[in-house]
CSV table of C-alpha atoms in Angstrom, one decimal:
chain,number,residue,atom,x,y,z
I,1,MET,CA,-0.2,0.0,0.2
I,2,LEU,CA,3.1,2.1,-0.1
I,3,ILE,CA,2.2,3.6,-3.8
I,4,VAL,CA,-1.3,4.6,-2.2
I,5,ASP,CA,-0.1,6.8,0.3
I,6,THR,CA,2.3,8.4,-2.1
I,7,ALA,CA,-0.3,8.9,-4.6
I,8,LEU,CA,-2.6,10.3,-1.9
I,9,LYS,CA,-0.2,12.9,-0.7
I,10,ALA,CA,0.1,14.2,-4.2
I,11,ARG,CA,-3.6,14.4,-4.6
I,12,ALA,CA,-3.4,16.7,-1.4
I,13,ALA,CA,-0.8,18.7,-2.3
I,14,SER,CA,-2.6,19.5,-5.7
I,15,GLY,CA,-5.3,21.1,-3.5
I,16,ARG,CA,-8.0,18.7,-5.4
I,17,PRO,CA,-9.1,15.9,-3.3
I,18,ALA,CA,-10.8,13.2,-4.8
I,19,GLN,CA,-14.7,14.1,-3.7
I,20,VAL,CA,-16.3,11.4,-2.4
I,21,ALA,CA,-20.0,10.0,-1.9
I,22,MET,CA,-20.9,7.4,0.8
I,23,PHE,CA,-24.1,5.4,0.7
I,24,GLY,CA,-24.9,4.4,4.3
I,25,ALA,CA,-24.4,6.2,7.8
I,26,GLY,CA,-24.5,2.9,9.8
I,27,TYR,CA,-21.5,1.0,11.7
I,28,MET,CA,-19.1,0.9,9.1
I,29,ALA,CA,-19.9,4.1,7.6
I,30,ARG,CA,-19.2,5.7,10.7
I,31,GLY,CA,-16.0,4.4,11.1
I,32,ILE,CA,-14.9,5.2,7.3
I,33,THR,CA,-15.9,9.1,7.9
I,34,THR,CA,-13.7,9.0,10.9
I,35,GLN,CA,-10.9,7.6,8.5
I,36,ILE,CA,-11.5,10.1,5.6
I,37,VAL,CA,-12.4,13.3,7.3
I,38,ARG,CA,-9.6,13.0,10.0
I,39,TYR,CA,-6.6,10.8,8.6
I,40,THR,CA,-6.9,10.6,4.7
I,41,PRO,CA,-5.4,13.8,2.9
I,42,GLY,CA,-6.1,13.3,-0.8
I,43,LEU,CA,-9.8,12.3,-0.5
I,44,ARG,CA,-12.8,14.3,0.9
I,45,LEU,CA,-16.0,12.6,1.8
I,46,ALA,CA,-18.2,15.3,0.0
I,47,VAL,CA,-21.7,14.0,0.9
I,48,ILE,CA,-23.4,11.3,3.0
I,49,CYS,CA,-26.8,9.6,1.3
I,50,ASN,CA,-28.9,7.7,4.1
I,51,ARG,CA,-32.4,7.6,4.3
I,52,THR,CA,-32.5,9.3,7.4
I,53,VAL,CA,-30.3,12.3,7.2
I,54,GLU,CA,-30.1,12.6,10.7
I,55,LYS,CA,-28.0,9.7,10.8
I,56,ALA,CA,-25.9,11.3,8.0
I,57,ILE,CA,-25.4,14.3,9.9
I,58,GLY,CA,-24.5,12.5,13.0
I,59,CYS,CA,-21.6,10.9,11.1
I,60,TYR,CA,-20.1,14.3,10.4
I,61,THR,CA,-20.7,15.8,14.1
I,62,ALA,CA,-19.2,12.8,15.5
I,63,VAL,CA,-15.7,13.3,14.2
I,64,GLY,CA,-16.1,16.8,14.7
I,65,VAL,CA,-17.7,18.5,11.5
I,66,ASP,CA,-19.1,21.7,12.7
I,67,PRO,CA,-23.0,21.5,11.8
I,68,ALA,CA,-22.7,25.0,10.1
I,69,ASP,CA,-20.8,23.6,7.5
I,70,ILE,CA,-23.0,20.6,6.6
I,71,ARG,CA,-25.6,21.1,4.2
I,72,GLU,CA,-28.7,19.0,3.3
I,73,VAL,CA,-29.2,19.0,-0.5
I,74,SER,CA,-31.8,17.7,-2.7
I,75,SER,CA,-30.3,18.0,-6.1
I,76,ALA,CA,-27.3,17.3,-8.2
I,77,ALA,CA,-26.9,21.1,-8.5
I,78,ALA,CA,-27.1,21.9,-4.9
I,79,LEU,CA,-24.6,19.3,-3.9
I,80,ASP,CA,-21.9,20.5,-6.8
I,81,GLN,CA,-22.3,23.8,-5.1
I,82,ALA,CA,-21.7,22.7,-1.4
I,83,ILE,CA,-18.5,21.4,-2.9
I,84,ARG,CA,-17.3,24.3,-4.3
I,85,ASP,CA,-18.3,26.1,-1.4
I,86,GLY,CA,-16.2,23.9,0.9
I,87,LYS,CA,-18.9,22.4,2.7
I,88,TYR,CA,-20.2,18.9,3.5
I,89,ALA,CA,-23.5,17.6,2.6
I,90,VAL,CA,-26.2,15.1,3.3
I,91,THR,CA,-29.1,13.7,1.5
I,92,ASN,CA,-31.4,11.0,1.4
I,93,ASP,CA,-31.9,10.7,-2.5
I,94,PRO,CA,-29.2,8.2,-4.1
I,95,ALA,CA,-29.7,9.8,-7.3
I,96,VAL,CA,-28.1,13.2,-6.0
I,97,ALA,CA,-25.1,11.7,-4.5
I,98,ALA,CA,-24.6,9.7,-8.0
I,99,SER,CA,-25.4,12.2,-10.4
I,100,ALA,CA,-23.4,15.1,-9.2
I,101,GLY,CA,-20.8,16.2,-11.6
I,102,LEU,CA,-18.0,17.2,-9.0
I,103,ILE,CA,-18.4,13.7,-7.3
I,104,ASP,CA,-15.3,11.7,-8.4
I,105,ILE,CA,-16.3,8.3,-6.8
I,106,THR,CA,-19.1,6.6,-4.8
I,107,LEU,CA,-18.8,4.3,-2.1
I,108,GLU,CA,-21.6,1.6,-0.9
I,109,ALA,CA,-21.7,0.9,2.8
I,110,THR,CA,-25.1,-0.3,3.7
I,111,GLY,CA,-24.8,-3.8,3.4
I,112,HIS,CA,-28.6,-3.7,2.2
I,113,VAL,CA,-29.0,-5.9,-1.3
I,114,GLY,CA,-32.0,-4.0,-2.4
I,115,TYR,CA,-30.7,-0.3,-1.7
I,116,GLY,CA,-27.0,-1.3,-2.4
I,117,ALA,CA,-28.7,-2.5,-5.8
I,118,LEU,CA,-30.2,1.2,-6.5
I,119,ALA,CA,-26.9,3.0,-5.5
I,120,THR,CA,-24.6,0.6,-7.5
I,121,THR,CA,-26.6,1.1,-10.8
I,122,LEU,CA,-27.1,4.5,-10.3
I,123,SER,CA,-23.3,5.0,-10.2
I,124,ILE,CA,-22.9,3.1,-12.8
I,125,GLN,CA,-25.8,5.0,-14.9
I,126,HIS,CA,-23.7,8.1,-14.0
I,127,ARG,CA,-20.3,6.8,-14.8
I,128,LYS,CA,-19.1,7.1,-11.4
I,129,PRO,CA,-16.6,4.5,-10.2
I,130,MET,CA,-17.6,2.6,-7.0
I,131,VAL,CA,-15.8,0.9,-4.4
I,132,SER,CA,-18.3,-1.9,-2.5
I,133,MET,CA,-18.6,-2.8,0.9
I,134,ASN,CA,-21.7,-4.8,0.2
I,135,ALA,CA,-20.8,-8.4,-0.3
I,136,GLU,CA,-24.3,-9.7,0.0
I,137,LEU,CA,-25.1,-7.8,-3.2
I,138,ASP,CA,-21.7,-8.7,-4.9
I,139,ALA,CA,-22.2,-12.4,-4.3
I,140,THR,CA,-25.7,-12.2,-5.8
I,141,CYS,CA,-25.3,-10.2,-8.7
I,142,GLY,CA,-21.6,-9.1,-9.0
I,143,PRO,CA,-20.9,-10.2,-12.6
I,144,ILE,CA,-23.7,-8.7,-14.2
I,145,LEU,CA,-23.1,-5.5,-12.4
I,146,LYS,CA,-19.6,-5.8,-13.4
I,147,ALA,CA,-20.6,-6.2,-16.9
I,148,MET,CA,-22.8,-3.2,-16.7
I,149,ALA,CA,-19.6,-1.1,-15.3
I,150,ASP,CA,-17.5,-2.3,-18.1
I,151,GLU,CA,-19.8,-1.1,-20.5
I,152,ALA,CA,-20.2,2.4,-18.9
I,153,GLY,CA,-16.4,2.2,-18.7
I,154,VAL,CA,-16.1,2.7,-14.6
I,155,ILE,CA,-14.7,0.5,-12.4
I,156,LEU,CA,-16.7,-1.3,-9.6
I,157,SER,CA,-14.7,-3.1,-6.9
I,158,GLY,CA,-14.9,-4.1,-3.4
I,159,ALA,CA,-13.0,-2.9,-0.2
I,160,ASP,CA,-10.0,-3.2,1.3
I,161,GLY,CA,-10.6,-4.3,5.1
I,162,ASP,CA,-12.9,-6.9,4.4
I,163,GLN,CA,-11.7,-10.4,4.1
I,164,PRO,CA,-12.1,-11.0,0.2
I,165,VAL,CA,-10.0,-8.1,-0.9
I,166,VAL,CA,-7.5,-8.9,1.9
I,167,GLN,CA,-7.4,-12.4,0.6
I,168,ILE,CA,-6.8,-11.2,-2.7
I,169,ASN,CA,-4.2,-8.6,-1.9
I,170,LEU,CA,-2.2,-11.6,-0.4
I,171,TRP,CA,-3.3,-13.8,-3.5
I,172,ARG,CA,-1.8,-11.3,-5.7
I,173,TYR,CA,1.7,-11.1,-3.8
I,174,VAL,CA,1.9,-14.9,-3.7
I,175,LYS,CA,1.2,-14.8,-7.3
I,176,GLN,CA,3.7,-12.2,-8.0
I,177,LEU,CA,6.2,-14.4,-6.3
I,178,GLY,CA,6.0,-17.0,-8.9
I,179,MET,CA,3.9,-19.2,-6.7
I,180,THR,CA,0.7,-21.1,-7.6
I,181,PRO,CA,-2.0,-20.3,-4.7
I,182,LEU,CA,-4.3,-23.4,-4.1
I,183,LEU,CA,-6.2,-22.6,-1.6
I,184,CYS,CA,-7.9,-18.9,-0.2
I,185,GLY,CA,-8.7,-18.9,3.4
I,186,ASN,CA,-11.0,-17.2,5.9
I,187,ILE,CA,-10.6,-17.5,10.0
I,188,LYS,CA,-13.7,-17.5,11.8
I,189,GLY,CA,-14.0,-17.3,15.7
I,190,LEU,CA,-17.4,-18.7,15.9
I,191,GLN,CA,-19.9,-20.7,13.6
I,192,ASP,CA,-23.3,-21.7,14.6
I,193,ARG,CA,-26.1,-22.0,11.6
I,194,TYR,CA,-28.8,-21.7,14.0
I,195,ARG,CA,-28.0,-18.3,15.8
I,196,THR,CA,-30.6,-15.7,15.5
I,197,PRO,CA,-31.2,-11.8,16.0
I,198,GLU,CA,-32.3,-13.0,19.4
I,199,THR,CA,-29.2,-14.8,20.4
I,200,GLN,CA,-27.1,-12.1,19.0
I,201,ALA,CA,-29.1,-9.2,20.6
I,202,ALA,CA,-26.5,-8.2,23.5
I,203,PHE,CA,-23.3,-8.6,21.2
I,204,ALA,CA,-25.0,-6.4,18.7
I,205,LYS,CA,-25.8,-3.8,21.1
I,206,GLN,CA,-22.4,-3.9,22.5
I,207,TRP,CA,-21.0,-3.2,19.0
I,208,GLY,CA,-23.5,-0.8,17.9
I,209,GLN,CA,-24.5,-2.9,15.1
I,210,THR,CA,-27.6,-4.2,14.3
I,211,PRO,CA,-28.6,-8.0,15.6
I,212,GLU,CA,-29.5,-9.3,11.9
I,213,MET,CA,-25.8,-8.3,10.7
I,214,VAL,CA,-24.3,-9.8,13.9
I,215,THR,CA,-26.4,-12.9,13.3
I,216,SER,CA,-25.0,-13.0,9.7
I,217,PHE,CA,-21.7,-13.0,10.7
I,218,ALA,CA,-22.2,-16.0,13.4
I,219,ASP,CA,-24.6,-18.2,11.3
I,220,GLY,CA,-21.9,-18.7,8.5
I,221,THR,CA,-23.9,-16.4,6.0
I,222,LYS,CA,-21.4,-13.5,5.9
I,223,ILE,CA,-18.3,-15.7,5.3
I,224,SER,CA,-20.2,-17.7,2.6
I,225,PHE,CA,-21.0,-14.3,0.9
I,226,GLU,CA,-17.0,-13.3,1.3
I,227,GLN,CA,-15.8,-16.6,0.1
I,228,ALA,CA,-18.1,-16.9,-3.0
I,229,ILE,CA,-16.9,-13.2,-3.9
I,230,THR,CA,-13.0,-14.5,-3.6
I,231,ALA,CA,-14.0,-17.4,-5.4
I,232,ASN,CA,-15.5,-15.6,-8.5
I,233,ALA,CA,-12.5,-13.1,-8.2
I,234,THR,CA,-10.0,-15.8,-8.6
I,235,GLY,CA,-11.7,-19.0,-10.3
I,236,MET,CA,-11.5,-21.3,-7.7
I,237,THR,CA,-14.2,-23.3,-6.5
I,238,ILE,CA,-15.2,-25.2,-3.2
I,239,ALA,CA,-14.3,-28.6,-2.2
I,240,GLN,CA,-17.8,-29.3,-1.2
I,241,ARG,CA,-21.3,-27.8,-0.2
I,242,GLY,CA,-20.5,-25.3,2.9
I,243,MET,CA,-16.8,-25.4,1.9
I,244,ILE,CA,-14.7,-28.1,4.7
I,245,GLY,CA,-14.6,-25.3,7.5
I,246,HIS,CA,-12.0,-27.1,9.7
I,247,GLU,CA,-12.2,-26.5,13.3
I,248,PHE,CA,-8.6,-26.0,14.5
I,249,LYS,CA,-7.3,-24.2,17.8
I,250,GLY,CA,-3.5,-23.7,16.5
I,251,HIS,CA,-2.0,-21.4,14.2
I,252,VAL,CA,-2.6,-21.6,10.1
I,253,ASP,CA,0.5,-22.2,9.3
I,254,GLN,CA,0.1,-25.6,10.8
I,255,MET,CA,-2.8,-26.5,8.8
I,256,VAL,CA,-0.4,-26.9,5.3
I,257,ASP,CA,-1.0,-30.9,5.9
I,258,MET,CA,-4.5,-30.7,6.4
I,259,TYR,CA,-5.5,-30.5,2.7
I,260,ASP,CA,-5.3,-33.2,-0.1
I,261,ILE,CA,-2.9,-31.2,-2.5
I,262,ASP,CA,-4.0,-33.3,-5.3
I,263,GLN,CA,-7.6,-32.6,-4.8
I,264,LEU,CA,-6.6,-28.8,-4.8
I,265,ARG,CA,-5.0,-29.1,-8.2
I,266,ALA,CA,-7.5,-31.2,-9.7
I,267,LEU,CA,-9.9,-28.6,-8.7
I,268,GLY,CA,-7.9,-25.8,-9.5
I,269,GLY,CA,-7.8,-24.3,-5.9
I,270,ILE,CA,-10.4,-23.9,-3.5
I,271,VAL,CA,-11.7,-21.0,-1.0
I,272,ASP,CA,-12.6,-22.4,2.5
I,273,TYR,CA,-12.4,-21.4,6.0
I,274,VAL,CA,-11.4,-22.4,9.5
I,275,VAL,CA,-12.7,-21.8,12.9
I,276,GLY,CA,-10.6,-21.3,16.0
I,277,ALA,CA,-7.6,-21.0,14.5
I,278,ALA,CA,-4.8,-17.9,15.2
I,279,PRO,CA,-4.3,-15.6,13.6
I,280,SER,CA,-7.6,-14.4,14.3
I,281,PRO,CA,-9.4,-12.4,12.6
I,282,GLY,CA,-7.1,-12.9,9.5
I,283,VAL,CA,-6.9,-14.6,6.4
I,284,TYR,CA,-4.6,-17.2,4.9
I,285,VAL,CA,-3.4,-18.5,1.5
I,286,PHE,CA,-1.9,-21.9,0.7
I,287,ALA,CA,0.5,-21.9,-2.6
I,288,GLU,CA,2.6,-24.4,-4.0
I,289,ALA,CA,6.1,-23.6,-5.4
I,290,ARG,CA,7.0,-25.9,-8.3
I,291,ASP,CA,10.8,-24.6,-8.8
I,292,GLU,CA,13.0,-26.4,-6.9
I,293,ILE,CA,15.5,-23.1,-6.2
I,294,GLN,CA,12.6,-21.4,-5.0
I,295,LYS,CA,11.9,-24.2,-2.4
I,296,VAL,CA,15.3,-23.7,-1.3
I,297,TYR,CA,14.9,-20.0,-0.1
I,298,LEU,CA,11.2,-20.8,1.1
I,299,ASN,CA,12.7,-23.4,3.6
I,300,TYR,CA,15.4,-20.9,4.3
I,301,GLY,CA,12.9,-18.2,4.9
I,302,LYS,CA,11.0,-20.6,7.7
I,303,LEU,CA,8.2,-21.5,5.3
I,304,GLY,CA,9.0,-25.2,5.7
I,305,GLN,CA,9.5,-27.9,3.1
I,306,GLY,CA,6.3,-27.8,1.3
I,307,PRO,CA,4.4,-28.9,-0.7
I,308,LEU,CA,2.1,-26.1,0.9
I,309,TYR,CA,3.6,-23.1,2.2
I,310,SER,CA,1.2,-20.8,4.3
I,311,PHE,CA,1.0,-17.3,3.7
I,312,HIS,CA,-1.3,-15.1,6.1
I,313,THR,CA,-2.5,-11.4,6.9
I,314,GLY,CA,-3.2,-11.4,10.6
I,315,TRP,CA,-6.2,-8.9,10.6
I,316,HIS,CA,-8.9,-7.1,8.6
I,317,LEU,CA,-9.8,-3.6,9.8
I,318,THR,CA,-12.9,-3.2,7.7
I,319,SER,CA,-13.5,0.5,8.1
I,320,LEU,CA,-9.9,1.5,8.8
I,321,GLU,CA,-8.7,0.5,5.4
I,322,VAL,CA,-11.7,1.3,3.1
I,323,HIS,CA,-10.0,4.4,2.0
I,324,ASN,CA,-6.9,2.6,0.6
I,325,SER,CA,-9.7,0.8,-2.1
I,326,ILE,CA,-10.8,4.6,-2.8
I,327,ALA,CA,-7.8,6.0,-3.7
I,328,ARG,CA,-6.7,2.5,-5.7
I,329,VAL,CA,-9.8,3.0,-7.8
I,330,ALA,CA,-9.8,6.8,-8.0
I,331,LEU,CA,-6.2,7.6,-8.1
I,332,LEU,CA,-4.5,4.7,-9.5
I,333,LYS,CA,-7.0,3.1,-11.5
I,334,ASP,CA,-6.3,-0.3,-9.9
I,335,VAL,CA,-9.2,-2.7,-9.1
I,336,PRO,CA,-9.0,-4.4,-5.7
I,337,ILE,CA,-11.2,-7.0,-6.6
I,338,GLU,CA,-13.8,-8.0,-9.6
I,339,PRO,CA,-15.4,-11.2,-10.4
I,340,LEU,CA,-13.5,-12.8,-13.6
I,341,GLY,CA,-16.7,-13.5,-15.3
I,342,PRO,CA,-19.6,-15.9,-14.8
I,343,PRO,CA,-20.4,-17.0,-11.3
I,344,VAL,CA,-18.0,-19.9,-10.0
I,345,VAL,CA,-19.3,-20.2,-6.3
I,346,GLU,CA,-23.1,-18.9,-5.3
I,347,VAL,CA,-24.7,-18.5,-1.8
I,348,ILE,CA,-27.6,-20.7,-1.3
I,349,THR,CA,-30.6,-20.3,0.9
I,350,LEU,CA,-31.2,-23.5,3.5
I,351,ALA,CA,-33.8,-23.4,6.3
I,352,LYS,CA,-32.5,-22.8,9.9
I,353,ARG,CA,-35.6,-24.0,11.1
I,354,PRO,CA,-38.6,-26.1,10.0
I,355,LEU,CA,-40.6,-23.5,7.6
I,356,LYS,CA,-44.2,-23.4,6.7
I,357,ALA,CA,-45.9,-22.8,3.5
I,358,GLY,CA,-47.3,-19.1,3.3
I,359,GLU,CA,-44.3,-18.2,5.3
I,360,THR,CA,-42.4,-14.9,3.9
I,361,ILE,CA,-38.6,-15.4,4.3
I,362,ASP,CA,-37.2,-12.6,6.6
I,363,GLY,CA,-33.5,-12.5,4.7
I,364,ILE,CA,-30.2,-12.3,5.8
I,365,GLY,CA,-29.0,-12.6,9.5
I,366,GLY,CA,-32.8,-13.6,10.5
I,367,PHE,CA,-34.7,-16.3,12.1
I,368,MET,CA,-35.5,-18.4,9.3
I,369,THR,CA,-32.5,-19.1,6.9
I,370,TYR,CA,-29.0,-19.2,6.4
I,371,GLY,CA,-26.6,-19.4,3.4
I,372,VAL,CA,-23.9,-21.7,2.3
I,373,CYS,CA,-21.6,-21.9,-0.7
I,374,GLU,CA,-22.6,-24.3,-3.5
I,375,THR,CA,-20.9,-24.4,-6.9
I,376,ALA,CA,-22.6,-22.2,-9.3
I,377,ALA,CA,-23.3,-25.4,-11.6
I,378,ILE,CA,-25.2,-27.2,-9.0
I,379,GLN,CA,-27.1,-23.8,-8.1
I,380,GLN,CA,-28.0,-23.7,-11.8
I,381,LYS,CA,-28.8,-27.3,-12.5
I,382,ASP,CA,-31.1,-27.6,-9.1
I,383,ARG,CA,-32.5,-24.0,-9.1
I,384,LEU,CA,-31.5,-23.3,-5.7
I,385,LEU,CA,-32.5,-19.8,-4.4
I,386,PRO,CA,-29.8,-17.4,-4.1
I,387,MET,CA,-29.4,-15.9,-0.3
I,388,GLY,CA,-29.4,-12.4,-1.3
I,389,LEU,CA,-32.7,-13.0,-3.1
I,390,ALA,CA,-34.3,-14.9,-0.5
I,391,GLU,CA,-36.2,-11.8,1.5
I,392,GLY,CA,-39.5,-11.3,0.8
I,393,CYS,CA,-40.0,-14.9,-0.9
I,394,ARG,CA,-43.5,-16.4,-0.1
I,395,LEU,CA,-43.1,-20.1,0.6
I,396,LYS,CA,-45.3,-22.3,-1.6
I,397,ARG,CA,-44.3,-25.7,0.5
I,398,ASN,CA,-43.2,-26.6,3.9
I,399,ILE,CA,-39.4,-26.9,4.1
I,400,ASN,CA,-37.5,-29.1,6.5
I,401,LYS,CA,-34.5,-28.1,9.0
I,402,ASP,CA,-31.2,-27.5,7.0
I,403,GLU,CA,-33.1,-28.2,3.6
I,404,ALA,CA,-31.9,-26.0,0.4
I,405,ILE,CA,-34.8,-24.2,-0.7
I,406,SER,CA,-35.1,-23.8,-4.7
I,407,TRP,CA,-37.1,-21.3,-6.8
I,408,ASP,CA,-39.7,-23.6,-7.5
I,409,ASP,CA,-40.6,-23.5,-3.7
I,410,VAL,CA,-41.4,-19.8,-3.6
I,411,VAL,CA,-42.8,-17.1,-4.8
I,412,PRO,CA,-40.7,-13.9,-5.3
I,413,PRO,CA,-41.3,-10.4,-5.0
I,414,THR,CA,-42.6,-8.6,-8.1
I,415,ASN,CA,-40.5,-5.6,-9.5
I,416,ASP,CA,-37.6,-5.7,-7.2
I,417,LEU,CA,-34.3,-4.5,-8.7
I,418,PRO,CA,-32.1,-7.4,-7.3
I,419,HIS,CA,-34.4,-9.8,-8.9
I,420,GLN,CA,-34.1,-7.9,-12.3
I,421,LEU,CA,-30.5,-7.8,-11.9
I,422,ARG,CA,-30.3,-11.6,-11.4
I,423,ALA,CA,-32.6,-12.4,-14.2
I,424,LYS,CA,-30.5,-10.4,-16.4
I,425,GLN,CA,-27.0,-12.1,-15.0
I,426,ASP,CA,-28.5,-15.3,-15.4
I,427,ALA,CA,-29.8,-15.1,-19.0
I,428,LYS,CA,-26.1,-13.5,-19.7
I,429,PHE,CA,-24.0,-16.4,-18.2
I,430,ALA,CA,-26.3,-19.4,-18.0
I,431,PRO,CA,-29.1,-19.0,-20.8
I,432,ALA,CA,-29.2,-22.9,-21.3
I,433,ARG,CA,-29.3,-23.8,-17.6
I,434,MET,CA,-31.1,-20.9,-15.8
I,435,PRO,CA,-33.9,-19.5,-18.5
I,436,ALA,CA,-34.4,-15.5,-17.9
I,437,THR,CA,-38.1,-16.2,-17.3
I,438,SER,CA,-37.5,-19.0,-14.7
I,439,HIS,CA,-37.8,-16.8,-11.6
């Protein structure tokens, strides 16, 4: 990231910081506001767009912005004028934030599939590059959104600080060494498929997060989205439905002998996770060296004798690192992460408890369902319901606990943007197996 700080210093010295529009004013957004306003010369958080402008104002005032320097705006022209006047702006209209001429880049920090789809498509329509923290949307509709961004000539990327980009940074490093990554892994402290907003309420309150978001961490849905994104950016797959997910109390360096290297080679590499290992909450990449001279120097560097070598990053700092991605995209045109093309891994929907016909699914981090990784080929063949589209679907039949839910089991919402995007994605990338009219 040293080249990033140099680029930011140069932009700050020019007196023309990159103007950023952020969607969202929740837990992650508050941390991002702190980093950009206080610690990132070269970037300027020009506007925060949120359904409730009071929360957007609160993001600014919490980091010392004078309320007199904050304007509520309702048009792109008013936002541009606020930027010219050196003021900060808030709005509840995503179109205002996406369309203003002086905005250089947008940031999606809501984690809500529907709102994120709107903010992302508006940014693309107005040819604004975007950095997204919305793993739920990216894992569900990322390939079609990337295709739309390519057509518009703008970058759409995930964010530093979230595990997918932390893994990709490490993956790129290992590839640059001339080695062959065979596993990208994510380290978790806890996993219980049956956690609910009720069981997670106290923890959520402690950290100022929503119970639903915390539940998606605990029940494995979030890590499934994250690893699906990583798979789709690397071409790696999974070893089995739900990934392997070892439980291991030691260091990830000690796990190199726990995988079948022939299987990893045959699959072209996999994404996976471990529960309980150190360093937590980090990520790891296991790679193979095929050069005998390299192996000598890897052993000399205390990485062992192979055949798998462990590389790890011991942390992911979420909001504290997002500005690196904004700078990489806005200043250097470097893409932190994007899907290679068609989806390789999907996140499908399983029942957290027995479900009854007529019930409406409550969505991500709720009481009714959890998400697990599955190959795109099986998801398409069996017409399995993507977890990112489960919310609002009405069940047509009873579903057993831990049973996978299919498109044929539900009546989806009508005129819903994420469903429209997904239909376009299925039509573009899997027309023979998943007709666009199928859902």
